[in-house]
PDB file of C-alpha atoms in Angstrom:
ATOM      1  CA  MET A   1       9.234  33.115  42.137  1.00 41.00           C
ATOM      2  CA  SER A   2       6.540  31.373  40.137  1.00 51.00           C
ATOM      3  CA  TRP A   3       6.590  29.120  37.126  1.00 56.00           C
ATOM      4  CA  LYS A   4       4.166  31.639  35.602  1.00 55.00           C
ATOM      5  CA  SER A   5       6.960  34.219  35.742  1.00 52.00           C
ATOM      6  CA  LEU A   6       9.483  31.855  34.172  1.00 67.00           C
ATOM      7  CA  GLN A   7       9.431  30.444  30.650  1.00 81.00           C
ATOM      8  CA  THR A   8       6.018  29.285  29.588  1.00 85.00           C
ATOM      9  CA  TYR A   9       4.567  27.903  26.377  1.00 88.00           C
ATOM     10  CA  SER A  10       1.313  28.852  24.683  1.00 88.00           C
ATOM     11  CA  LEU A  11      -1.472  26.332  25.343  1.00 91.00           C
ATOM     12  CA  GLN A  12      -3.093  27.289  22.061  1.00 92.00           C
ATOM     13  CA  LEU A  13       0.061  26.543  20.090  1.00 92.00           C
ATOM     14  CA  LEU A  14       0.461  23.237  21.930  1.00 95.00           C
ATOM     15  CA  VAL A  15      -3.084  22.199  20.986  1.00 95.00           C
ATOM     16  CA  ASN A  16      -2.464  23.294  17.393  1.00 94.00           C
ATOM     17  CA  GLN A  17       0.675  21.142  17.258  1.00 96.00           C
ATOM     18  CA  VAL A  18      -1.185  18.074  18.509  1.00 97.00           C
ATOM     19  CA  ALA A  19      -3.836  18.709  15.865  1.00 96.00           C
ATOM     20  CA  GLY A  20      -1.132  18.994  13.210  1.00 96.00           C
ATOM     21  CA  LYS A  21       0.322  15.619  14.180  1.00 97.00           C
ATOM     22  CA  LEU A  22      -3.178  14.153  13.854  1.00 97.00           C
ATOM     23  CA  GLY A  23      -3.480  15.635  10.373  1.00 97.00           C
ATOM     24  CA  ILE A  24      -6.198  18.091  11.413  1.00 96.00           C
ATOM     25  CA  LYS A  25      -6.163  21.809  10.737  1.00 94.00           C
ATOM     26  CA  PRO A  26      -6.546  23.659  14.062  1.00 92.00           C
ATOM     27  CA  ALA A  27      -9.515  25.608  12.677  1.00 90.00           C
ATOM     28  CA  ASP A  28     -11.247  22.308  11.854  1.00 94.00           C
ATOM     29  CA  LEU A  29     -10.935  20.752  15.319  1.00 93.00           C
ATOM     30  CA  LEU A  30     -14.254  19.438  16.602  1.00 95.00           C
ATOM     31  CA  GLU A  31     -15.216  20.150  20.198  1.00 95.00           C
ATOM     32  CA  GLU A  32     -14.787  16.502  21.174  1.00 96.00           C
ATOM     33  CA  GLU A  33     -11.320  16.525  19.616  1.00 97.00           C
ATOM     34  CA  LYS A  34     -10.401  19.615  21.619  1.00 96.00           C
ATOM     35  CA  VAL A  35     -11.670  17.862  24.744  1.00 97.00           C
ATOM     36  CA  GLY A  36      -9.545  14.808  23.947  1.00 97.00           C
ATOM     37  CA  ILE A  37      -6.397  16.877  23.405  1.00 98.00           C
ATOM     38  CA  ILE A  38      -6.931  18.870  26.611  1.00 97.00           C
ATOM     39  CA  ASP A  39      -7.609  15.650  28.560  1.00 97.00           C
ATOM     40  CA  GLY A  40      -4.253  14.306  27.342  1.00 97.00           C
ATOM     41  CA  ILE A  41      -2.485  17.506  28.375  1.00 97.00           C
ATOM     42  CA  ASN A  42      -4.109  17.395  31.826  1.00 97.00           C
ATOM     43  CA  LEU A  43      -3.095  13.764  32.288  1.00 97.00           C
ATOM     44  CA  GLY A  44       0.446  14.638  31.215  1.00 97.00           C
ATOM     45  CA  ILE A  45       0.605  17.560  33.645  1.00 95.00           C
ATOM     46  CA  THR A  46      -0.516  15.324  36.518  1.00 95.00           C
ATOM     47  CA  THR A  47       1.994  12.636  35.538  1.00 95.00           C
ATOM     48  CA  ALA A  48       4.886  15.128  35.378  1.00 95.00           C
ATOM     49  CA  TRP A  49       3.878  16.794  38.675  1.00 93.00           C
ATOM     50  CA  ASP A  50       3.740  13.442  40.493  1.00 91.00           C
ATOM     51  CA  GLN A  51       6.936  12.069  38.998  1.00 91.00           C
ATOM     52  CA  TYR A  52       9.468  14.811  39.743  1.00 91.00           C
ATOM     53  CA  PRO A  53       9.849  17.967  41.893  1.00 88.00           C
ATOM     54  CA  TRP A  54      10.333  20.429  39.028  1.00 88.00           C
ATOM     55  CA  PRO A  55      12.202  23.540  40.223  1.00 84.00           C
ATOM     56  CA  GLU A  56      10.649  25.474  37.314  1.00 81.00           C
ATOM     57  CA  ILE A  57       7.181  25.323  38.865  1.00 83.00           C
ATOM     58  CA  LEU A  58       8.099  26.385  42.398  1.00 82.00           C
ATOM     59  CA  GLU A  59       6.159  29.355  43.732  1.00 82.00           C
ATOM     60  CA  THR A  60       6.887  31.602  46.710  1.00 84.00           C
ATOM     61  CA  TYR A  61       4.450  32.962  49.273  1.00 84.00           C
ATOM     62  CA  GLU A  62       5.372  35.695  51.742  1.00 86.00           C
ATOM     63  CA  GLY A  63       3.936  34.947  55.182  1.00 85.00           C
ATOM     64  CA  ASN A  64       3.796  37.063  58.328  1.00 86.00           C
ATOM     65  CA  VAL A  65       5.562  35.804  61.445  1.00 88.00           C
ATOM     66  CA  ILE A  66       3.563  35.847  64.680  1.00 86.00           C
ATOM     67  CA  GLU A  67       5.283  35.651  68.076  1.00 82.00           C
ATOM     68  CA  SER A  68       3.226  34.170  70.891  1.00 79.00           C
ATOM     69  CA  ALA A  69       3.412  35.173  74.554  1.00 72.00           C
ATOM     70  CA  ASP A  70       5.579  32.149  75.363  1.00 73.00           C
ATOM     71  CA  GLY A  71       8.101  33.047  72.666  1.00 73.00           C
ATOM     72  CA  ASP A  72       6.975  30.608  69.973  1.00 78.00           C
ATOM     73  CA  TYR A  73       7.070  31.780  66.361  1.00 78.00           C
ATOM     74  CA  THR A  74       4.419  30.748  63.852  1.00 79.00           C
ATOM     75  CA  SER A  75       3.359  31.693  60.340  1.00 78.00           C
ATOM     76  CA  ILE A  76      -0.187  31.071  59.179  1.00 71.00           C
ATOM     77  CA  LEU A  77      -0.740  29.975  55.595  1.00 67.00           C
ATOM     78  CA  ASP A  78      -3.329  32.323  54.119  1.00 59.00           C
ATOM     79  CA  ASN A  79      -6.493  30.686  52.726  1.00 47.00           C
ATOM     80  CA  SER A  80      -5.710  32.192  49.330  1.00 53.00           C
ATOM     81  CA  ASN A  81      -2.737  29.831  49.167  1.00 55.00           C
ATOM     82  CA  ALA A  82      -4.796  26.664  49.642  1.00 53.00           C
ATOM     83  CA  GLU A  83      -3.432  25.592  46.250  1.00 72.00           C
ATOM     84  CA  MET A  84      -0.153  24.544  47.877  1.00 78.00           C
ATOM     85  CA  LEU A  85       0.622  20.914  47.097  1.00 81.00           C
ATOM     86  CA  THR A  86       3.945  20.459  48.910  1.00 85.00           C
ATOM     87  CA  ILE A  87       6.125  22.917  50.810  1.00 87.00           C
ATOM     88  CA  GLU A  88       9.743  22.830  49.664  1.00 88.00           C
ATOM     89  CA  GLY A  89      11.105  25.057  52.416  1.00 89.00           C
ATOM     90  CA  VAL A  90      10.804  28.240  54.473  1.00 91.00           C
ATOM     91  CA  TYR A  91      13.405  30.987  54.088  1.00 91.00           C
ATOM     92  CA  SER A  92      14.404  34.266  55.725  1.00 88.00           C
ATOM     93  CA  LYS A  93      14.569  36.057  52.350  1.00 87.00           C
ATOM     94  CA  PRO A  94      13.277  35.288  48.831  1.00 85.00           C
ATOM     95  CA  PRO A  95      15.030  32.029  47.853  1.00 82.00           C
ATOM     96  CA  GLY A  96      16.908  31.885  44.588  1.00 70.00           C
ATOM     97  CA  SER A  97      17.189  35.640  44.153  1.00 67.00           C
ATOM     98  CA  ASN A  98      18.949  36.530  47.406  1.00 67.00           C
ATOM     99  CA  PRO A  99      22.321  34.954  48.264  1.00 67.00           C
ATOM    100  CA  THR A 100      21.844  35.740  51.986  1.00 72.00           C
ATOM    101  CA  SER A 101      18.594  33.775  52.192  1.00 78.00           C
ATOM    102  CA  SER A 102      18.834  30.985  54.765  1.00 86.00           C
ATOM    103  CA  PRO A 103      16.455  28.059  55.456  1.00 90.00           C
ATOM    104  CA  ILE A 104      14.301  28.129  58.582  1.00 91.00           C
ATOM    105  CA  THR A 105      13.487  24.967  60.529  1.00 91.00           C
ATOM    106  CA  TYR A 106       9.745  24.401  60.865  1.00 90.00           C
ATOM    107  CA  ASN A 107       6.961  21.927  61.564  1.00 88.00           C
ATOM    108  CA  GLN A 108       3.646  22.105  59.726  1.00 86.00           C
ATOM    109  CA  TYR A 109       0.257  21.466  61.303  1.00 82.00           C
ATOM    110  CA  GLY A 110      -2.695  22.244  59.061  1.00 77.00           C
ATOM    111  CA  ASP A 111      -2.560  25.855  57.916  1.00 76.00           C
ATOM    112  CA  ARG A 112       0.059  26.826  60.507  1.00 81.00           C
ATOM    113  CA  LEU A 113       3.849  26.602  60.347  1.00 84.00           C
ATOM    114  CA  TYR A 114       5.671  26.400  63.675  1.00 87.00           C
ATOM    115  CA  LEU A 115       9.039  28.072  63.145  1.00 88.00           C
ATOM    116  CA  LEU A 116      11.719  26.571  65.357  1.00 86.00           C
ATOM    117  CA  ASP A 117      14.468  29.151  64.872  1.00 85.00           C
ATOM    118  CA  SER A 118      14.871  32.328  66.922  1.00 80.00           C
ATOM    119  CA  GLY A 119      15.549  35.920  65.896  1.00 81.00           C
ATOM    120  CA  LEU A 120      13.282  35.689  62.866  1.00 83.00           C
ATOM    121  CA  PRO A 121      12.280  38.573  60.582  1.00 85.00           C
ATOM    122  CA  SER A 122       8.689  39.819  60.543  1.00 87.00           C
ATOM    123  CA  THR A 123       8.007  37.917  57.317  1.00 88.00           C
ATOM    124  CA  VAL A 124       9.257  34.619  55.919  1.00 88.00           C
ATOM    125  CA  PHE A 125       9.199  33.221  52.409  1.00 90.00           C
ATOM    126  CA  ILE A 126       7.510  29.867  51.866  1.00 89.00           C
ATOM    127  CA  GLN A 127       8.528  28.071  48.697  1.00 88.00           C
ATOM    128  CA  TYR A 128       6.099  25.421  47.487  1.00 87.00           C
ATOM    129  CA  TRP A 129       4.882  23.339  44.597  1.00 85.00           C
ATOM    130  CA  PRO A 130       1.353  24.337  43.610  1.00 83.00           C
ATOM    131  CA  VAL A 131      -1.501  22.005  42.807  1.00 84.00           C
ATOM    132  CA  PRO A 132      -1.255  21.189  39.075  1.00 87.00           C
ATOM    133  CA  PRO A 133      -3.466  23.303  36.814  1.00 86.00           C
ATOM    134  CA  VAL A 134      -6.489  21.702  35.154  1.00 90.00           C
ATOM    135  CA  TYR A 135      -7.141  23.086  31.681  1.00 92.00           C
ATOM    136  CA  GLU A 136     -10.453  23.335  29.823  1.00 93.00           C
ATOM    137  CA  THR A 137     -11.188  23.861  26.145  1.00 93.00           C
ATOM    138  CA  SER A 138     -12.144  27.466  26.915  1.00 90.00           C
ATOM    139  CA  ASP A 139      -8.496  28.069  27.892  1.00 88.00           C
ATOM    140  CA  ILE A 140      -7.260  27.328  24.365  1.00 87.00           C
ATOM    141  CA  THR A 141      -7.954  30.820  23.050  1.00 73.00           C
ATOM    142  CA  SER A 142      -4.912  32.887  23.878  1.00 56.00           C
ATOM    143  CA  THR A 143      -3.824  36.486  23.447  1.00 51.00           C
ATOM    144  CA  ILE A 144      -0.169  35.447  23.509  1.00 52.00           C
ATOM    145  CA  SER A 145       1.450  36.124  20.153  1.00 51.00           C
ATOM    146  CA  GLU A 146       4.723  34.299  20.858  1.00 57.00           C
ATOM    147  CA  PRO A 147       4.990  30.581  21.629  1.00 58.00           C
ATOM    148  CA  ILE A 148       7.480  31.208  24.423  1.00 57.00           C
ATOM    149  CA  SER A 149       6.934  33.958  26.976  1.00 54.00           C
ATOM    150  CA  THR A 150       8.210  34.971  30.398  1.00 53.00           C
ATOM    151  CA  ALA A 151       4.892  36.241  31.700  1.00 48.00           C
ATOM    152  CA  SER A 152       1.320  35.185  31.207  1.00 45.00           C
ATOM    153  CA  PRO A 153      -1.998  37.077  31.367  1.00 43.00           C
ATOM    154  CA  SER A 154      -3.446  34.023  33.124  1.00 49.00           C
ATOM    155  CA  ASP A 155      -2.251  30.667  34.379  1.00 62.00           C
ATOM    156  CA  ARG A 156      -4.773  28.881  32.183  1.00 71.00           C
ATOM    157  CA  ASN A 157      -3.482  29.651  28.685  1.00 83.00           C
ATOM    158  CA  VAL A 158       0.129  28.586  29.127  1.00 86.00           C
ATOM    159  CA  VAL A 159       1.980  25.474  30.272  1.00 90.00           C
ATOM    160  CA  PRO A 160       5.459  25.276  31.840  1.00 89.00           C
ATOM    161  CA  TYR A 161       7.950  25.474  28.984  1.00 90.00           C
ATOM    162  CA  VAL A 162      10.030  22.644  30.419  1.00 92.00           C
ATOM    163  CA  LEU A 163       7.093  20.258  29.905  1.00 95.00           C
ATOM    164  CA  HIS A 164       5.714  21.344  26.535  1.00 95.00           C
ATOM    165  CA  ARG A 165       7.470  18.695  24.397  1.00 97.00           C
ATOM    166  CA  PHE A 166       6.417  15.923  26.761  1.00 98.00           C
ATOM    167  CA  LEU A 167       2.814  17.199  26.812  1.00 98.00           C
ATOM    168  CA  LEU A 168       2.750  17.335  23.003  1.00 98.00           C
ATOM    169  CA  HIS A 169       3.744  13.682  22.667  1.00 98.00           C
ATOM    170  CA  LYS A 170       1.622  12.538  25.617  1.00 98.00           C
ATOM    171  CA  SER A 171      -1.561  14.106  24.278  1.00 98.00           C
ATOM    172  CA  TYR A 172      -0.816  12.879  20.748  1.00 98.00           C
ATOM    173  CA  ALA A 173      -0.316   9.323  22.037  1.00 98.00           C
ATOM    174  CA  ASP A 174      -3.589   9.440  23.958  1.00 97.00           C
ATOM    175  CA  MET A 175      -5.471  10.644  20.883  1.00 98.00           C
ATOM    176  CA  LEU A 176      -3.984   7.823  18.797  1.00 98.00           C
ATOM    177  CA  LEU A 177      -4.953   5.311  21.456  1.00 97.00           C
ATOM    178  CA  GLY A 178      -8.513   6.613  21.470  1.00 95.00           C
ATOM    179  CA  ASP A 179      -8.553   6.192  17.702  1.00 95.00           C
ATOM    180  CA  GLY A 180      -7.539   2.537  18.013  1.00 96.00           C
ATOM    181  CA  GLN A 181      -3.982   3.040  16.712  1.00 97.00           C
ATOM    182  CA  HIS A 182      -2.431   1.067  19.565  1.00 97.00           C
ATOM    183  CA  ASP A 183       0.968   0.271  18.059  1.00 98.00           C
ATOM    184  CA  LYS A 184       1.663   3.840  16.979  1.00 97.00           C
ATOM    185  CA  ALA A 185       0.319   5.156  20.283  1.00 97.00           C
ATOM    186  CA  SER A 186       2.774   2.931  22.178  1.00 98.00           C
ATOM    187  CA  LEU A 187       5.703   4.291  20.176  1.00 98.00           C
ATOM    188  CA  ILE A 188       4.696   7.918  20.747  1.00 98.00           C
ATOM    189  CA  ALA A 189       4.027   7.279  24.457  1.00 97.00           C
ATOM    190  CA  ALA A 190       7.523   5.799  24.802  1.00 98.00           C
ATOM    191  CA  GLU A 191       8.961   8.909  23.137  1.00 98.00           C
ATOM    192  CA  ALA A 192       7.000  11.071  25.583  1.00 98.00           C
ATOM    193  CA  GLU A 193       8.545   9.189  28.514  1.00 97.00           C
ATOM    194  CA  ARG A 194      11.998   9.560  26.985  1.00 98.00           C
ATOM    195  CA  ILE A 195      11.508  13.327  26.706  1.00 98.00           C
ATOM    196  CA  LEU A 196      10.280  13.553  30.298  1.00 97.00           C
ATOM    197  CA  TYR A 197      13.301  11.601  31.549  1.00 96.00           C
ATOM    198  CA  GLN A 198      15.598  13.837  29.485  1.00 96.00           C
ATOM    199  CA  GLU A 199      14.138  16.984  31.061  1.00 95.00           C
ATOM    200  CA  GLN A 200      14.496  15.464  34.528  1.00 94.00           C
ATOM    201  CA  SER A 201      18.168  14.712  33.826  1.00 94.00           C
ATOM    202  CA  LYS A 202      18.716  18.309  32.702  1.00 91.00           C
ATOM    203  CA  ALA A 203      17.140  19.594  35.914  1.00 87.00           C
ATOM    204  CA  ASP A 204      19.257  17.209  38.014  1.00 86.00           C
ATOM    205  CA  ASN A 205      22.450  18.329  36.282  1.00 85.00           C
ATOM    206  CA  LYS A 206      21.531  21.965  36.828  1.00 75.00           C
ATOM    207  CA  ARG A 207      20.913  21.333  40.525  1.00 66.00           C
ATOM    208  CA  GLN A 208      24.227  19.527  40.911  1.00 67.00           C
ATOM    209  CA  GLY A 209      25.968  22.464  39.279  1.00 55.00           C
ATOM    210  CA  TYR A 210      24.369  24.869  41.755  1.00 48.00           C
ATOM    211  CA  ASN A 211      25.393  22.721  44.698  1.00 44.00           C
ATOM    212  CA  ARG A 212      29.106  22.517  43.790  1.00 41.00           C
TER     213      ARG A 212
END
């Protein structure tokens, strides 16, 4: 499961909304203004990624299990998955979508997972948080017609839906600060933090409901 296959929000619409709050028509945005808005979104993404383990952005990688001559089981993380930030867990079947999926005990050394359980299947499912995306102004142009979607043509023209309101206020606050509007920027930044905390509380409540 990937956050790109869950609810996402159009990056282009997000940029347009920041522009609207600044009193600028999206078509009239200067390149440096686009850069400023995108920088604020990137900073917000990094802040949200570091602050909370969002279940909405978890991704799953299917890895082959290798049995050594002495009976040890390992799974090598493919180089194409070097974008893993933190591993959440290793499972016998796709987590979240299969009620019979069970966690597998492991130790990680570099690109290799040492699986400590016996009787393992030929493949395991590694759930992880990816490295946060870094957007550029060239990513603003989008072919997505709806603001909210469940699939994206690329991971560079959408943001996780759960974060879009926070990113809107965070980028807006940063733009105000750059314009010297310190008092207003502080108020908007505080609202951004309130929104982020609210979304974290929602995620916590949802997790507690699953665990009952």
